[in-house]
Structures are given as structure tokens and as C-alpha cells.
């Protein structure tokens, strides 16, 4: 990917990253810091910010920012504006997010509300708070979505619903901001080498633990089979820094893409979803999950190809 365009003017420019205490957000914060950016790394806990600062240059500033708390978002925007002074804020990276799962039939509506609050309303709150600075600096907005925002799969309905919604919001925002030359990009990773795999395995246990007897009878075997899919994804996962490099491209390229699929698994899934009719894709997915479950039960795992 070429990064011609704004790259010469990046040094010292400001970028805000939410959810920077771990995973993709942390990788983005450290990578962009190493590339000369003035990084404001959003975290919810002071201890996480201190740990991040120790691993970075003095350019990186931890920022207490909970995307579900409008006051902390507003306070963070004020803090960034004061810190930057006349320096431009040329990027927001909305990365903070959570993932919940389980069969839709037995989904607690409060879990769906929480999922939407973090993954959809949270980015909206951040965008609105920092938009005056983005306008002044003609900055960019990068929303971290997922291949799950293009392809919905069983038992992750709440997560996919939030990412589908984030993609729609981003599409509308991109069109609305076009007259001012403000770019909006979506980054859509597949599996990434972070703590997501331990969380995913824990989520399987949690879902099985709270399902009523009827739900376990209907869906227990299929949810248990998710362990095979998780093991397969772990094998093909890309590094978090690979996602960070894509984020930088979206921030500095002369003509950034509107969407960036990251990872071979994400590209394959999106391709087959585009190629096949819905029911044919459903059959392919079900067959793949059964195959992976069988192999996982034999102590093996294989990639989705």
C-alpha cells in the first residue's frame, strides 16, 4: 500500500486512539508513536495508561476515556485541545469495543444494548466530541470494524449487529463529510493475535453456563463446536501491528480506501459471502464448523482455507 500524500506532515501531528490499553488499540498507539505521531491513547484505567506510557516515547500521552461515559469523552477532548495548541489533530481511531455472543433466541436484550452502547454509540460520542478539531485540521476518522461487520455468523449476532451498524454509520458520515474533504475509513480485520482468543474461549464457557436447559438442548453442541473455529482462527491470525500499519495508511494516504479487509481469513470469508447465495454460504459455514469441531476434538486445528 502506498502512503504518498500526507506522510511528510505526520511528525508531531495528533491522533486520538480509543481502547488503547490492549490488543489492536495498544498496537496502534505504540506503532504510531514509533512513527513520530503525537499519540493520545485512550484508556479507562490510570494504571493501563501508565504501563503504556512506559513502553512508548514522551510523545505518547495516556488519556482517560470511557466511550460509554460522555463526560470523560468531553473532558478528553478538552485535554487534547489544550495539549495540541496550534498543532493539528489529524486523526481519530475508534477502536474501543467489546464482543458478546450466544444464540439470538436466548439473548438478553440488556446484553445487546450494552454491545451497541460500546461499539456504536461510543464511536459516535467520540466523533462528535472531537469533530471541531478534526474540521480545523481537516483530519480523518478511522473506525475499526471487523469482517463480522460484513458477514454475520452463528452465535456472534450481537457483535455482528453492532459492527454492521458501525459500517452503516460510517458510510453515512463519509458521504456527509465529503464536501469538506474529511475522509472516513473502515478497518475490517479477521482474526488478530491478541487476547481475543482467550476471551473467545471464555465466552463459550460463559454462554454455555447461562443457557437454560432448553437452550443447551437446542444449541449446546453447536456452541461447543465453536472451540474448533476459535482454534482455527488462532492459527491464521495476523499480528496486531499489521492492523496498525493499515490504520496508518488510512490516516496518511493521499486517497485512503473506504474499507480495508485485513487478514487472509477476512478476505476469504468476505469473498465467499459475496460469491455464494445466502443459503449456500450458510451450508458452507455449517460444514466448515463441523469439520473444525471434529479436528479440534482430535487435538488438531486447521486454517479456514
Tab-separated table of C-alpha atoms in Angstrom:
chain	number	residue	atom	x	y	z
A	1	UNK	CA	0.000	0.000	0.000
A	2	UNK	CA	1.341	3.377	-0.961
A	3	UNK	CA	1.334	6.087	1.691
A	4	UNK	CA	2.049	9.067	-0.524
A	5	UNK	CA	0.269	12.274	0.354
A	6	UNK	CA	0.285	13.467	3.946
A	7	UNK	CA	3.163	11.305	5.238
A	8	UNK	CA	5.658	14.174	5.184
A	9	UNK	CA	3.483	16.185	7.533
A	10	UNK	CA	2.805	13.484	10.095
A	11	UNK	CA	5.641	14.122	12.550
A	12	UNK	CA	4.192	15.684	15.666
A	13	UNK	CA	0.615	15.618	14.380
A	14	UNK	CA	-2.053	14.499	16.802
A	15	UNK	CA	-4.070	11.309	16.732
A	16	UNK	CA	-6.574	10.011	19.302
A	17	UNK	CA	-6.948	6.246	19.718
A	18	UNK	CA	-9.667	4.708	21.870
A	19	UNK	CA	-9.349	1.333	23.570
A	20	UNK	CA	-5.551	1.594	23.678
A	21	UNK	CA	-4.917	-0.451	26.810
A	22	UNK	CA	-4.592	-3.738	24.908
A	23	UNK	CA	-4.882	-5.510	21.587
A	24	UNK	CA	-5.243	-3.559	18.365
A	25	UNK	CA	-5.568	-0.218	20.151
A	26	UNK	CA	-2.326	-0.706	22.054
A	27	UNK	CA	-0.528	-1.826	18.891
A	28	UNK	CA	-1.784	1.252	17.043
A	29	UNK	CA	-0.685	3.563	19.856
A	30	UNK	CA	2.833	2.131	20.057
A	31	UNK	CA	3.291	1.834	16.302
A	32	UNK	CA	2.135	5.372	15.523
A	33	UNK	CA	4.230	6.689	18.404
A	34	UNK	CA	7.291	4.980	16.908
A	35	UNK	CA	6.472	6.670	13.598
A	36	UNK	CA	6.551	10.152	15.107
A	37	UNK	CA	2.893	10.803	15.813
A	38	UNK	CA	1.704	12.726	18.867
A	39	UNK	CA	-0.474	9.920	20.235
A	40	UNK	CA	-3.298	10.403	22.724
A	41	UNK	CA	-4.028	6.884	23.914
A	42	UNK	CA	-7.498	6.443	25.369
A	43	UNK	CA	-7.711	4.071	28.352
A	44	UNK	CA	-10.257	3.569	31.097
A	45	UNK	CA	-7.800	2.954	33.938
A	46	UNK	CA	-4.870	5.132	35.000
A	47	UNK	CA	-2.711	2.051	35.594
A	48	UNK	CA	-3.174	0.972	31.967
A	49	UNK	CA	-2.138	4.419	30.805
A	50	UNK	CA	0.981	4.366	32.973
A	51	UNK	CA	2.004	0.962	31.620
A	52	UNK	CA	1.501	2.149	28.053
A	53	UNK	CA	3.495	5.331	28.619
A	54	UNK	CA	6.454	3.321	29.922
A	55	UNK	CA	6.574	1.375	26.654
A	56	UNK	CA	6.429	4.498	24.463
A	57	UNK	CA	8.226	7.769	23.818
A	58	UNK	CA	7.402	11.015	25.657
A	59	UNK	CA	5.181	11.924	22.697
A	60	UNK	CA	2.508	9.464	23.849
A	61	UNK	CA	0.006	10.797	26.350
A	62	UNK	CA	-2.443	8.470	28.123
A	63	UNK	CA	-5.979	9.790	28.123
A	64	UNK	CA	-8.707	8.649	30.493
A	65	UNK	CA	-11.543	7.987	28.086
A	66	UNK	CA	-14.518	5.675	28.529
A	67	UNK	CA	-16.559	5.737	25.327
A	68	UNK	CA	-19.743	4.954	27.286
A	69	UNK	CA	-19.264	7.976	29.567
A	70	UNK	CA	-19.981	11.223	27.721
A	71	UNK	CA	-18.282	13.333	30.396
A	72	UNK	CA	-14.957	11.518	30.171
A	73	UNK	CA	-15.122	11.848	26.377
A	74	UNK	CA	-15.817	15.576	26.613
A	75	UNK	CA	-13.067	16.051	29.208
A	76	UNK	CA	-10.648	14.108	26.996
A	77	UNK	CA	-11.429	16.362	24.027
A	78	UNK	CA	-10.736	19.443	26.142
A	79	UNK	CA	-7.461	17.929	27.336
A	80	UNK	CA	-6.317	17.117	23.801
A	81	UNK	CA	-7.212	20.572	22.518
A	82	UNK	CA	-5.158	22.225	25.260
A	83	UNK	CA	-2.213	19.882	24.745
A	84	UNK	CA	-2.081	20.377	20.974
A	85	UNK	CA	-2.479	24.139	20.900
A	86	UNK	CA	-1.882	25.136	17.289
A	87	UNK	CA	-0.875	21.611	16.243
A	88	UNK	CA	-3.495	19.839	14.155
A	89	UNK	CA	-5.475	16.820	15.250
A	90	UNK	CA	-5.443	14.819	12.044
A	91	UNK	CA	-6.914	11.552	13.184
A	92	UNK	CA	-9.409	9.734	15.372
A	93	UNK	CA	-9.096	5.954	15.573
A	94	UNK	CA	-12.256	4.479	17.073
A	95	UNK	CA	-11.013	1.104	18.265
A	96	UNK	CA	-12.670	0.538	21.653
A	97	UNK	CA	-15.097	-2.352	21.539
A	98	UNK	CA	-16.422	-5.489	23.173
A	99	UNK	CA	-17.835	-8.763	21.900
A	100	UNK	CA	-20.754	-10.733	23.269
A	101	UNK	CA	-22.357	-13.842	21.855
A	102	UNK	CA	-24.875	-16.605	22.190
A	103	UNK	CA	-27.972	-17.784	20.329
A	104	UNK	CA	-30.297	-14.927	19.414
A	105	UNK	CA	-33.301	-16.907	20.687
A	106	UNK	CA	-31.967	-16.673	24.249
A	107	UNK	CA	-30.168	-13.318	24.028
A	108	UNK	CA	-30.773	-10.996	26.972
A	109	UNK	CA	-31.816	-7.639	25.444
A	110	UNK	CA	-29.648	-5.847	28.000
A	111	UNK	CA	-26.581	-7.545	26.503
A	112	UNK	CA	-27.496	-6.265	23.053
A	113	UNK	CA	-27.962	-2.753	24.443
A	114	UNK	CA	-24.546	-2.919	26.125
A	115	UNK	CA	-22.952	-4.168	22.911
A	116	UNK	CA	-24.465	-1.307	20.918
A	117	UNK	CA	-23.588	1.245	23.582
A	118	UNK	CA	-19.872	0.420	23.380
A	119	UNK	CA	-19.445	-0.481	19.711
A	120	UNK	CA	-21.829	2.004	18.084
A	121	UNK	CA	-22.889	4.822	20.414
A	122	UNK	CA	-19.347	5.036	21.809
A	123	UNK	CA	-17.706	5.894	18.463
A	124	UNK	CA	-20.484	8.383	17.736
A	125	UNK	CA	-19.857	10.130	21.064
A	126	UNK	CA	-16.116	10.322	20.358
A	127	UNK	CA	-16.594	11.623	16.810
A	128	UNK	CA	-18.949	14.370	17.938
A	129	UNK	CA	-16.652	15.483	20.765
A	130	UNK	CA	-13.526	15.705	18.590
A	131	UNK	CA	-15.176	16.858	15.363
A	132	UNK	CA	-14.399	20.591	15.806
A	133	UNK	CA	-10.677	19.740	15.977
A	134	UNK	CA	-10.956	17.343	13.039
A	135	UNK	CA	-12.608	20.089	10.977
A	136	UNK	CA	-9.897	22.614	11.832
A	137	UNK	CA	-7.130	20.198	10.900
A	138	UNK	CA	-9.061	18.590	8.033
A	139	UNK	CA	-8.373	15.342	9.808
A	140	UNK	CA	-9.608	11.813	9.250
A	141	UNK	CA	-11.767	9.296	11.034
A	142	UNK	CA	-10.827	5.624	11.123
A	143	UNK	CA	-13.402	3.250	12.597
A	144	UNK	CA	-12.178	-0.230	13.494
A	145	UNK	CA	-14.894	-2.642	12.456
A	146	UNK	CA	-14.448	-6.345	11.659
A	147	UNK	CA	-15.111	-8.852	8.926
A	148	UNK	CA	-18.015	-9.578	11.292
A	149	UNK	CA	-19.380	-6.231	10.136
A	150	UNK	CA	-19.672	-7.637	6.618
A	151	UNK	CA	-20.525	-11.287	7.318
A	152	UNK	CA	-22.734	-12.375	10.231
A	153	UNK	CA	-22.098	-15.862	11.580
A	154	UNK	CA	-23.863	-18.027	14.183
A	155	UNK	CA	-23.673	-17.166	17.880
A	156	UNK	CA	-21.995	-13.778	17.454
A	157	UNK	CA	-25.155	-11.955	16.406
A	158	UNK	CA	-24.858	-9.092	18.931
A	159	UNK	CA	-21.265	-8.365	17.916
A	160	UNK	CA	-22.001	-8.517	14.191
A	161	UNK	CA	-25.106	-6.370	14.631
A	162	UNK	CA	-23.019	-3.651	16.292
A	163	UNK	CA	-20.355	-3.781	13.582
A	164	UNK	CA	-22.906	-3.802	10.744
A	165	UNK	CA	-24.408	-0.709	12.350
A	166	UNK	CA	-20.979	0.930	12.702
A	167	UNK	CA	-20.376	0.335	8.992
A	168	UNK	CA	-23.675	1.960	8.086
A	169	UNK	CA	-22.964	4.943	10.336
A	170	UNK	CA	-19.507	5.281	8.773
A	171	UNK	CA	-20.920	5.169	5.232
A	172	UNK	CA	-23.382	7.952	6.029
A	173	UNK	CA	-20.707	10.007	7.763
A	174	UNK	CA	-18.276	9.612	4.859
A	175	UNK	CA	-20.841	10.956	2.395
A	176	UNK	CA	-21.851	13.790	4.707
A	177	UNK	CA	-18.254	14.955	5.259
A	178	UNK	CA	-17.180	14.721	1.617
A	179	UNK	CA	-17.782	18.437	0.902
A	180	UNK	CA	-15.102	19.306	3.489
A	181	UNK	CA	-12.571	16.739	2.307
A	182	UNK	CA	-12.716	14.798	5.582
A	183	UNK	CA	-12.098	11.108	4.914
A	184	UNK	CA	-13.776	8.252	6.817
A	185	UNK	CA	-12.342	4.735	6.567
A	186	UNK	CA	-13.323	1.354	7.994
A	187	UNK	CA	-10.722	-1.226	9.010
A	188	UNK	CA	-12.152	-4.767	8.951
A	189	UNK	CA	-9.770	-7.314	10.492
A	190	UNK	CA	-10.332	-11.032	10.690
A	191	UNK	CA	-8.503	-12.926	13.416
A	192	UNK	CA	-5.785	-10.899	15.152
A	193	UNK	CA	-3.108	-12.183	17.547
A	194	UNK	CA	-4.360	-10.592	20.740
A	195	UNK	CA	-6.029	-11.734	23.945
A	196	UNK	CA	-9.230	-12.105	21.888
A	197	UNK	CA	-8.754	-15.872	21.699
A	198	UNK	CA	-8.708	-16.376	25.448
A	199	UNK	CA	-11.721	-14.079	25.693
A	200	UNK	CA	-13.482	-16.050	22.966
A	201	UNK	CA	-12.897	-19.359	24.741
A	202	UNK	CA	-14.106	-17.786	27.972
A	203	UNK	CA	-17.204	-16.501	26.162
A	204	UNK	CA	-18.041	-20.045	25.018
A	205	UNK	CA	-17.885	-21.180	28.650
A	206	UNK	CA	-19.962	-18.214	29.784
A	207	UNK	CA	-22.648	-18.760	27.144
A	208	UNK	CA	-22.924	-22.462	27.951
A	209	UNK	CA	-23.056	-21.626	31.643
A	210	UNK	CA	-26.029	-19.272	31.421
A	211	UNK	CA	-28.116	-21.054	28.807
A	212	UNK	CA	-31.323	-22.542	30.194
A	213	UNK	CA	-31.754	-26.299	29.836
A	214	UNK	CA	-33.878	-25.801	26.737
A	215	UNK	CA	-31.218	-23.609	25.122
A	216	UNK	CA	-28.474	-26.107	25.918
A	217	UNK	CA	-30.557	-28.861	24.338
A	218	UNK	CA	-31.082	-26.881	21.144
A	219	UNK	CA	-27.680	-25.243	20.757
A	220	UNK	CA	-25.180	-26.833	23.151
A	221	UNK	CA	-23.379	-28.966	20.569
A	222	UNK	CA	-23.107	-26.137	18.066
A	223	UNK	CA	-21.770	-23.690	20.657
A	224	UNK	CA	-19.260	-26.276	21.862
A	225	UNK	CA	-18.158	-26.662	18.227
A	226	UNK	CA	-17.116	-23.001	18.248
A	227	UNK	CA	-13.950	-24.090	20.062
A	228	UNK	CA	-12.746	-25.653	16.818
A	229	UNK	CA	-13.378	-22.437	14.918
A	230	UNK	CA	-11.517	-20.423	17.561
A	231	UNK	CA	-8.519	-22.781	17.339
A	232	UNK	CA	-8.515	-22.463	13.553
A	233	UNK	CA	-8.669	-18.677	13.672
A	234	UNK	CA	-5.781	-18.584	16.125
A	235	UNK	CA	-3.643	-20.433	13.601
A	236	UNK	CA	-4.185	-17.884	10.811
A	237	UNK	CA	-4.335	-14.700	12.894
A	238	UNK	CA	-2.351	-11.658	11.763
A	239	UNK	CA	-0.319	-9.539	14.145
A	240	UNK	CA	-1.882	-6.504	15.772
A	241	UNK	CA	0.928	-4.417	14.267
A	242	UNK	CA	-0.249	-5.468	10.786
A	243	UNK	CA	-3.576	-3.823	11.602
A	244	UNK	CA	-1.748	-0.756	12.933
A	245	UNK	CA	0.072	-0.362	9.603
A	246	UNK	CA	-3.274	-0.406	7.811
A	247	UNK	CA	-4.627	2.216	10.214
A	248	UNK	CA	-1.663	4.464	9.417
A	249	UNK	CA	-2.327	4.081	5.697
A	250	UNK	CA	-5.918	5.212	6.256
A	251	UNK	CA	-4.609	8.248	8.124
A	252	UNK	CA	-1.943	9.426	5.680
A	253	UNK	CA	-2.566	8.043	2.163
A	254	UNK	CA	-3.442	10.617	-0.474
A	255	UNK	CA	-6.541	8.594	-1.338
A	256	UNK	CA	-7.369	6.243	1.534
A	257	UNK	CA	-9.642	3.287	0.952
A	258	UNK	CA	-13.151	3.421	2.344
A	259	UNK	CA	-12.693	-0.165	3.611
A	260	UNK	CA	-9.653	-2.258	4.469
A	261	UNK	CA	-10.089	-6.011	4.924
A	262	UNK	CA	-7.138	-7.248	6.978
A	263	UNK	CA	-6.055	-10.892	7.014
A	264	UNK	CA	-6.430	-13.770	4.592
A	265	UNK	CA	-9.288	-15.250	6.595
A	266	UNK	CA	-11.242	-11.984	6.420
A	267	UNK	CA	-10.708	-11.711	2.674
A	268	UNK	CA	-11.735	-15.322	2.052
A	269	UNK	CA	-14.867	-15.038	4.160
A	270	UNK	CA	-15.904	-11.785	2.504
A	271	UNK	CA	-15.236	-13.261	-0.944
A	272	UNK	CA	-17.314	-16.400	-0.394
A	273	UNK	CA	-20.107	-14.372	1.163
A	274	UNK	CA	-20.138	-12.170	-1.945
A	275	UNK	CA	-19.899	-15.131	-4.321
A	276	UNK	CA	-22.472	-17.519	-2.882
A	277	UNK	CA	-26.223	-17.200	-2.360
A	278	UNK	CA	-27.142	-16.864	1.311
A	279	UNK	CA	-28.264	-20.464	1.830
A	280	UNK	CA	-25.237	-21.851	0.013
A	281	UNK	CA	-22.980	-19.759	2.248
A	282	UNK	CA	-24.876	-20.990	5.317
A	283	UNK	CA	-24.232	-24.590	4.240
A	284	UNK	CA	-20.539	-23.895	3.643
A	285	UNK	CA	-20.221	-22.301	7.063
A	286	UNK	CA	-22.033	-25.164	8.811
A	287	UNK	CA	-19.867	-27.754	7.044
A	288	UNK	CA	-16.692	-25.872	7.935
A	289	UNK	CA	-17.666	-25.607	11.599
A	290	UNK	CA	-18.432	-29.343	11.792
A	291	UNK	CA	-15.093	-30.169	10.185
A	292	UNK	CA	-13.169	-27.902	12.523
A	293	UNK	CA	-15.012	-29.279	15.540
A	294	UNK	CA	-14.070	-32.847	14.611
A	295	UNK	CA	-10.433	-31.926	14.094
A	296	UNK	CA	-10.318	-29.952	17.341
A	297	UNK	CA	-11.678	-32.977	19.210
A	298	UNK	CA	-8.731	-34.963	17.825
A	299	UNK	CA	-6.274	-32.339	19.046
A	300	UNK	CA	-5.740	-30.742	15.661
A	301	UNK	CA	-6.613	-27.405	14.117
A	302	UNK	CA	-6.501	-26.151	10.570
A	303	UNK	CA	-7.000	-22.794	8.896
A	304	UNK	CA	-10.136	-21.743	7.063
A	305	UNK	CA	-8.947	-22.480	3.540
